[in-house]
Coordinates of C-alpha atoms in Angstrom, one line a residue:
M284 CA -76.4 0.1 8.5
S285 CA -79.2 2.4 9.8
D286 CA -80.2 5.7 8.2
N287 CA -78.5 7.6 11.1
S288 CA -75.2 6.0 10.0
K289 CA -75.8 7.2 6.4
V290 CA -76.4 10.7 7.6
T291 CA -73.3 10.6 9.7
L292 CA -71.1 10.1 6.5
G293 CA -72.6 13.1 4.7
K294 CA -72.6 15.2 7.9
T295 CA -69.0 14.3 8.6
L296 CA -67.9 15.6 5.2
R297 CA -70.2 18.7 5.4
D298 CA -68.9 19.6 8.9
A299 CA -65.3 19.2 7.8
R300 CA -65.9 21.4 4.7
I301 CA -67.5 24.2 6.8
A302 CA -64.7 24.0 9.4
K303 CA -62.1 24.5 6.6
G304 CA -64.1 27.6 5.4
F305 CA -64.9 26.0 2.0
T306 CA -68.1 26.6 0.1
L307 CA -69.4 24.0 -2.4
D308 CA -68.2 26.3 -5.2
D309 CA -64.7 26.3 -3.7
L310 CA -64.7 22.5 -3.5
Q311 CA -65.9 22.2 -7.0
Q312 CA -63.1 24.5 -8.3
A313 CA -60.4 22.6 -6.3
T314 CA -61.5 19.0 -7.0
K315 CA -63.2 19.5 -10.4
I316 CA -66.2 17.4 -9.1
Q317 CA -69.5 19.0 -10.2
K318 CA -71.4 20.8 -7.5
R319 CA -74.5 18.6 -7.9
Y320 CA -72.4 15.5 -7.2
L321 CA -70.9 17.2 -4.0
I322 CA -74.4 17.9 -2.8
A323 CA -75.5 14.3 -3.6
I324 CA -72.6 13.0 -1.5
E325 CA -73.5 15.2 1.5
D326 CA -77.2 14.1 1.1
Q327 CA -76.3 10.4 0.7
N328 CA -77.9 10.3 -2.7
F329 CA -75.3 8.1 -4.3
D330 CA -77.7 7.0 -7.1
E331 CA -77.2 10.5 -8.6
L332 CA -73.5 9.9 -9.1
P333 CA -72.4 8.6 -12.6
G334 CA -71.5 5.2 -11.4
D335 CA -70.4 2.9 -8.4
F336 CA -66.7 3.7 -9.1
Y337 CA -67.2 7.4 -8.8
V338 CA -69.0 7.1 -5.4
R339 CA -65.9 6.0 -3.6
A340 CA -63.5 8.0 -5.7
F341 CA -65.4 11.3 -5.2
I342 CA -65.8 10.6 -1.4
K343 CA -62.1 10.0 -1.0
Q344 CA -61.2 13.1 -3.0
Y345 CA -63.7 15.2 -1.0
A346 CA -62.3 13.9 2.3
D347 CA -58.7 14.5 1.4
M348 CA -59.5 18.1 0.4
V349 CA -61.0 18.8 3.8
D350 CA -58.1 17.1 5.7
L351 CA -59.9 13.9 6.5
D352 CA -58.5 10.4 6.1
G353 CA -60.3 9.4 2.9
A354 CA -59.3 5.7 3.1
E355 CA -60.3 5.4 6.8
L356 CA -63.7 7.2 6.0
L357 CA -64.4 4.7 3.2
K358 CA -63.6 1.8 5.5
Q359 CA -65.8 3.1 8.3
F360 CA -68.8 3.5 6.1
D361 CA -68.1 0.7 3.7
S362 CA -71.4 -1.1 4.3
T363 CA -73.4 2.1 3.2
L364 CA -71.5 2.4 -0.1
P365 CA -72.0 0.6 -3.4
S366 CA -70.0 -2.6 -3.9
T367 CA -66.5 -2.2 -5.1
Q368 CA -66.5 -5.6 -6.9
T369 CA -68.8 -4.6 -9.8
Q370 CA -67.5 -5.0 -13.3
E371 CA -67.8 -1.3 -13.8
Y372 CA -65.4 -0.7 -10.8
V373 CA -62.9 -3.2 -12.1
D374 CA -62.9 -1.7 -15.6
K375 CA -62.4 1.8 -14.2
V376 CA -59.5 0.7 -12.0
N377 CA -57.8 -1.0 -14.9
E378 CA -58.3 2.2 -17.1
S379 CA -56.7 4.3 -14.4
N380 CA -53.8 1.9 -13.9
P381 CA -52.5 0.7 -17.2
E382 CA -49.5 -0.8 -15.5
T383 CA -51.8 -3.3 -13.7
R384 CA -53.6 -4.0 -17.0
S385 CA -50.4 -4.8 -18.9
Q386 CA -48.2 -6.3 -16.2
Q387 CA -48.5 -9.8 -17.4
R388 CA -47.8 -8.7 -21.0
K389 CA -44.6 -6.9 -19.8
V390 CA -43.4 -10.0 -17.9
D391 CA -43.9 -12.2 -21.1
D392 CA -42.0 -9.6 -23.2
R393 CA -39.1 -9.6 -20.8
Y394 CA -38.9 -13.4 -20.8
V395 CA -38.9 -13.5 -24.7
Q396 CA -36.2 -10.7 -24.8
L397 CA -34.0 -12.6 -22.3
R398 CA -34.2 -15.8 -24.4
R399 CA -33.1 -13.9 -27.4
T400 CA -30.3 -12.1 -25.6
I401 CA -28.5 -15.1 -24.0
P402 CA -27.1 -16.6 -27.3
V403 CA -25.9 -13.1 -28.3
I404 CA -24.1 -12.7 -25.0
G405 CA -22.4 -16.1 -25.4
I406 CA -21.1 -15.2 -28.9
V407 CA -19.8 -11.9 -27.6
I408 CA -17.9 -13.6 -24.8
V409 CA -16.3 -16.1 -27.2
V410 CA -15.2 -13.3 -29.5
L411 CA -13.7 -11.4 -26.6
V412 CA -11.7 -14.4 -25.4
V413 CA -10.3 -14.9 -28.9
L414 CA -9.3 -11.3 -29.3
V415 CA -7.6 -11.2 -25.8
G416 CA -5.6 -14.3 -26.8
I417 CA -4.4 -12.7 -30.0
W418 CA -3.5 -9.5 -28.2
V419 CA -1.4 -11.4 -25.6
A420 CA 0.4 -13.3 -28.3
A421 CA 1.2 -10.2 -30.3
A422 CA 2.4 -8.3 -27.2
H423 CA 4.7 -11.2 -26.2
N424 CA 6.3 -11.2 -29.7
G425 CA 6.6 -7.4 -29.8
N426 CA 8.4 -7.2 -26.5
S427 CA 11.2 -9.5 -27.6
G428 CA 11.9 -7.4 -30.8
T429 CA 11.9 -3.9 -29.2
K430 CA 14.2 -4.2 -26.1
D431 CA 17.1 -2.3 -27.8
N432 CA 14.9 0.8 -28.4
V433 CA 13.3 1.1 -25.0
D434 CA 15.2 4.1 -23.7
S435 CA 14.8 6.3 -26.8
S436 CA 11.2 5.4 -27.2
S437 CA 10.4 6.2 -23.6
V438 CA 11.9 9.7 -24.0
S439 CA 9.9 10.4 -27.1
V440 CA 6.7 9.1 -25.8
S441 CA 7.1 11.0 -22.5
G442 CA 7.6 14.3 -24.3
S443 CA 4.6 13.7 -26.5
S444 CA 2.5 12.6 -23.6
T445 CA 3.4 15.8 -21.6
K446 CA 2.3 18.0 -24.6
T447 CA -0.8 16.0 -25.1
S448 CA -1.7 16.2 -21.4
S449 CA -1.1 19.9 -21.3
S450 CA -3.3 20.5 -24.4
S451 CA -6.0 18.3 -23.0
S452 CA -6.0 20.1 -19.6
S453 CA -6.2 23.5 -21.4
S454 CA -9.1 22.3 -23.5
Q455 CA -11.0 20.9 -20.5
S456 CA -10.5 24.1 -18.6
S457 CA -11.8 26.2 -21.5
S458 CA -14.8 23.8 -21.8
S459 CA -15.5 24.0 -18.1
K460 CA -15.5 27.8 -18.1
S461 CA -17.7 27.9 -21.1
S462 CA -20.1 25.5 -19.5
S463 CA -20.2 27.5 -16.3
K464 CA -21.1 30.7 -18.2
K465 CA -23.9 28.9 -20.0
K466 CA -25.3 27.5 -16.8
A467 CA -25.1 30.9 -15.1
A468 CA -27.0 32.5 -18.0
K469 CA -29.8 29.9 -17.8
T470 CA -30.7 30.5 -14.1
A471 CA -34.5 30.9 -14.0
T472 CA -35.8 34.2 -12.6
F473 CA -39.4 35.1 -11.6
K474 CA -41.0 38.5 -11.8
K475 CA -44.4 39.2 -10.4
L476 CA -46.6 41.2 -12.9
S477 CA -49.9 41.3 -10.9
S478 CA -51.7 39.7 -8.0
T479 CA -55.2 39.4 -6.4
T480 CA -56.6 37.6 -3.4
S481 CA -57.2 34.5 -5.4
G482 CA -54.0 34.3 -7.6
S483 CA -51.2 36.0 -9.3
T484 CA -49.4 36.4 -12.7
W485 CA -45.6 36.1 -13.1
E486 CA -43.0 36.4 -15.8
L487 CA -40.4 33.5 -16.2
K488 CA -37.1 34.4 -17.7
N489 CA -33.8 32.6 -18.4
A490 CA -35.3 29.1 -18.1
S491 CA -34.0 26.2 -20.1
S492 CA -35.6 25.5 -23.6
K493 CA -37.7 22.8 -22.0
P494 CA -38.1 23.8 -18.3
K495 CA -38.5 21.0 -15.7
V496 CA -41.3 21.5 -13.2
S497 CA -41.4 19.6 -9.8
L498 CA -44.5 19.7 -7.6
S499 CA -44.7 18.6 -4.0
A500 CA -46.7 19.3 -0.8
T501 CA -46.2 19.5 2.9
S502 CA -49.8 18.2 3.5
S503 CA -52.7 17.0 1.3
A504 CA -53.0 19.4 -1.6
W505 CA -55.0 19.1 -4.9
M506 CA -53.5 20.8 -8.0
S507 CA -53.7 21.0 -11.8
V508 CA -51.3 22.2 -14.5
T509 CA -52.5 23.8 -17.7
I510 CA -49.9 24.5 -20.5
S511 CA -50.9 27.0 -23.2
G512 CA -54.6 26.5 -22.4
A513 CA -54.6 22.7 -22.3
T514 CA -54.7 20.8 -18.9
T515 CA -51.9 18.3 -18.9
W516 CA -52.1 16.9 -15.3
Q517 CA -54.2 17.1 -12.2
G518 CA -54.2 15.2 -8.9
T519 CA -53.8 15.3 -5.2
L520 CA -50.3 15.1 -3.6
S521 CA -49.3 14.4 0.0
T522 CA -46.1 14.6 2.0
S523 CA -44.9 11.2 0.5
T524 CA -45.7 11.9 -3.1
S525 CA -44.6 14.4 -5.8
H526 CA -45.0 14.9 -9.5
S527 CA -42.7 16.1 -12.3
L528 CA -43.3 17.3 -15.8
T529 CA -41.5 19.1 -18.7
I530 CA -42.8 22.3 -20.3
P531 CA -42.6 22.1 -24.1
S532 CA -40.4 24.7 -25.8
S533 CA -43.4 25.9 -27.8
A534 CA -45.4 26.8 -24.6
T535 CA -46.2 30.5 -23.9
S536 CA -47.8 30.1 -20.5
V537 CA -48.3 27.7 -17.6
T538 CA -51.2 28.0 -15.1
F539 CA -51.2 26.2 -11.7
K540 CA -54.5 25.8 -10.0
L541 CA -53.8 25.1 -6.3
G542 CA -56.4 23.8 -3.9
N543 CA -54.1 24.2 -0.8
A544 CA -51.6 26.8 -1.9
P545 CA -49.8 27.3 1.4
A546 CA -48.9 23.6 1.5
T547 CA -47.8 23.5 -2.2
K548 CA -44.2 23.7 -3.4
V549 CA -43.2 24.4 -7.0
K550 CA -39.7 24.2 -8.5
I551 CA -38.7 25.3 -12.1
D552 CA -35.4 23.9 -13.3
G553 CA -34.5 23.2 -9.7
K554 CA -35.2 26.7 -8.5
S555 CA -38.0 27.3 -6.0
F556 CA -40.9 29.4 -7.3
N557 CA -42.1 31.4 -4.3
F558 CA -45.5 32.4 -5.7
N559 CA -46.8 33.4 -2.2
S560 CA -44.2 36.2 -2.0
S561 CA -45.6 39.7 -1.3
T562 CA -42.8 41.4 -3.3
S563 CA -43.9 42.8 -6.6
T564 CA -42.0 44.6 -9.3
S565 CA -42.5 48.1 -10.7
S566 CA -44.4 46.7 -13.6
A567 CA -47.0 45.2 -11.3
S568 CA -50.3 47.1 -10.6
S569 CA -50.1 49.5 -7.6
S570 CA -53.1 47.8 -6.2
S571 CA -51.5 44.4 -6.1
T572 CA -51.8 42.6 -2.8
T573 CA -50.2 39.6 -1.1
T574 CA -51.8 36.4 -2.3
S575 CA -52.8 34.5 0.8
S576 CA -56.0 32.6 -0.3
Q577 CA -55.8 28.8 0.2
V578 CA -57.3 28.2 -3.3
Q579 CA -55.1 30.1 -5.8
T580 CA -54.6 30.3 -9.6
V581 CA -51.0 31.1 -10.5
T582 CA -50.0 31.9 -14.1
L583 CA -46.4 31.9 -15.5
E584 CA -45.8 33.8 -18.7
L585 CA -42.7 32.3 -20.5
K586 CA -40.2 34.7 -22.0

């Protein structure tokens, strides 16, 4: 393909970034791709990237962040990009997809496990058949010896059954009420402590000992999750994908870095976390403002 076609790829990405109002610094913060690599992509200097695998991966991530179809863009300019069939690319794909790498091993393991399980199942079936036969024979002999005591036994068993049923119902009712109180006491609540144009800080109370976090998006949105200072996950979600994780009981804070905050949805223990809310509490700074920036950093302090 000609040089004009190469320029078209970089120019397409640069124009989309400018149209979204992103600077290279914004894009670096949202995608975690170094600024010098972003510049190299826009200038078509693919040799400056760390390897052939990263050329396509970085271009697709760049395109998705500026609302372009990354897969379609790669297909359109495929001939201008490094080959995807190099050994480096294959190794990187296998590292990123351990399921592909170990798929055959799992199939073999399941086959071996099935061969070991079949004889055990056969033995269990034979034992069950023998026990059923013994039970039927014993029941037949017992019925012939207890006909004279049917009436008195029925009355006694009925009275005992009624008391047992009443006691069981009372116990279940008490257990249900106790469980309801515990659930009500564990409803997560969010309290805004402060906010700026680029993020906010919140206090999370009454969450479970190991809160469940669910992330989703209404359009393409990059995000990362940092728990107690350590990044545990980062990636790009779309309308058809989501991500869930569990916050350890020892965690003291959780930070969400959001590349497309208005399109991002966060739930804690099943309750929506409306981090874009303009409502703040009395403990928040009087100069706090509504967080409306597309790129946001939201911190939850766990109490």
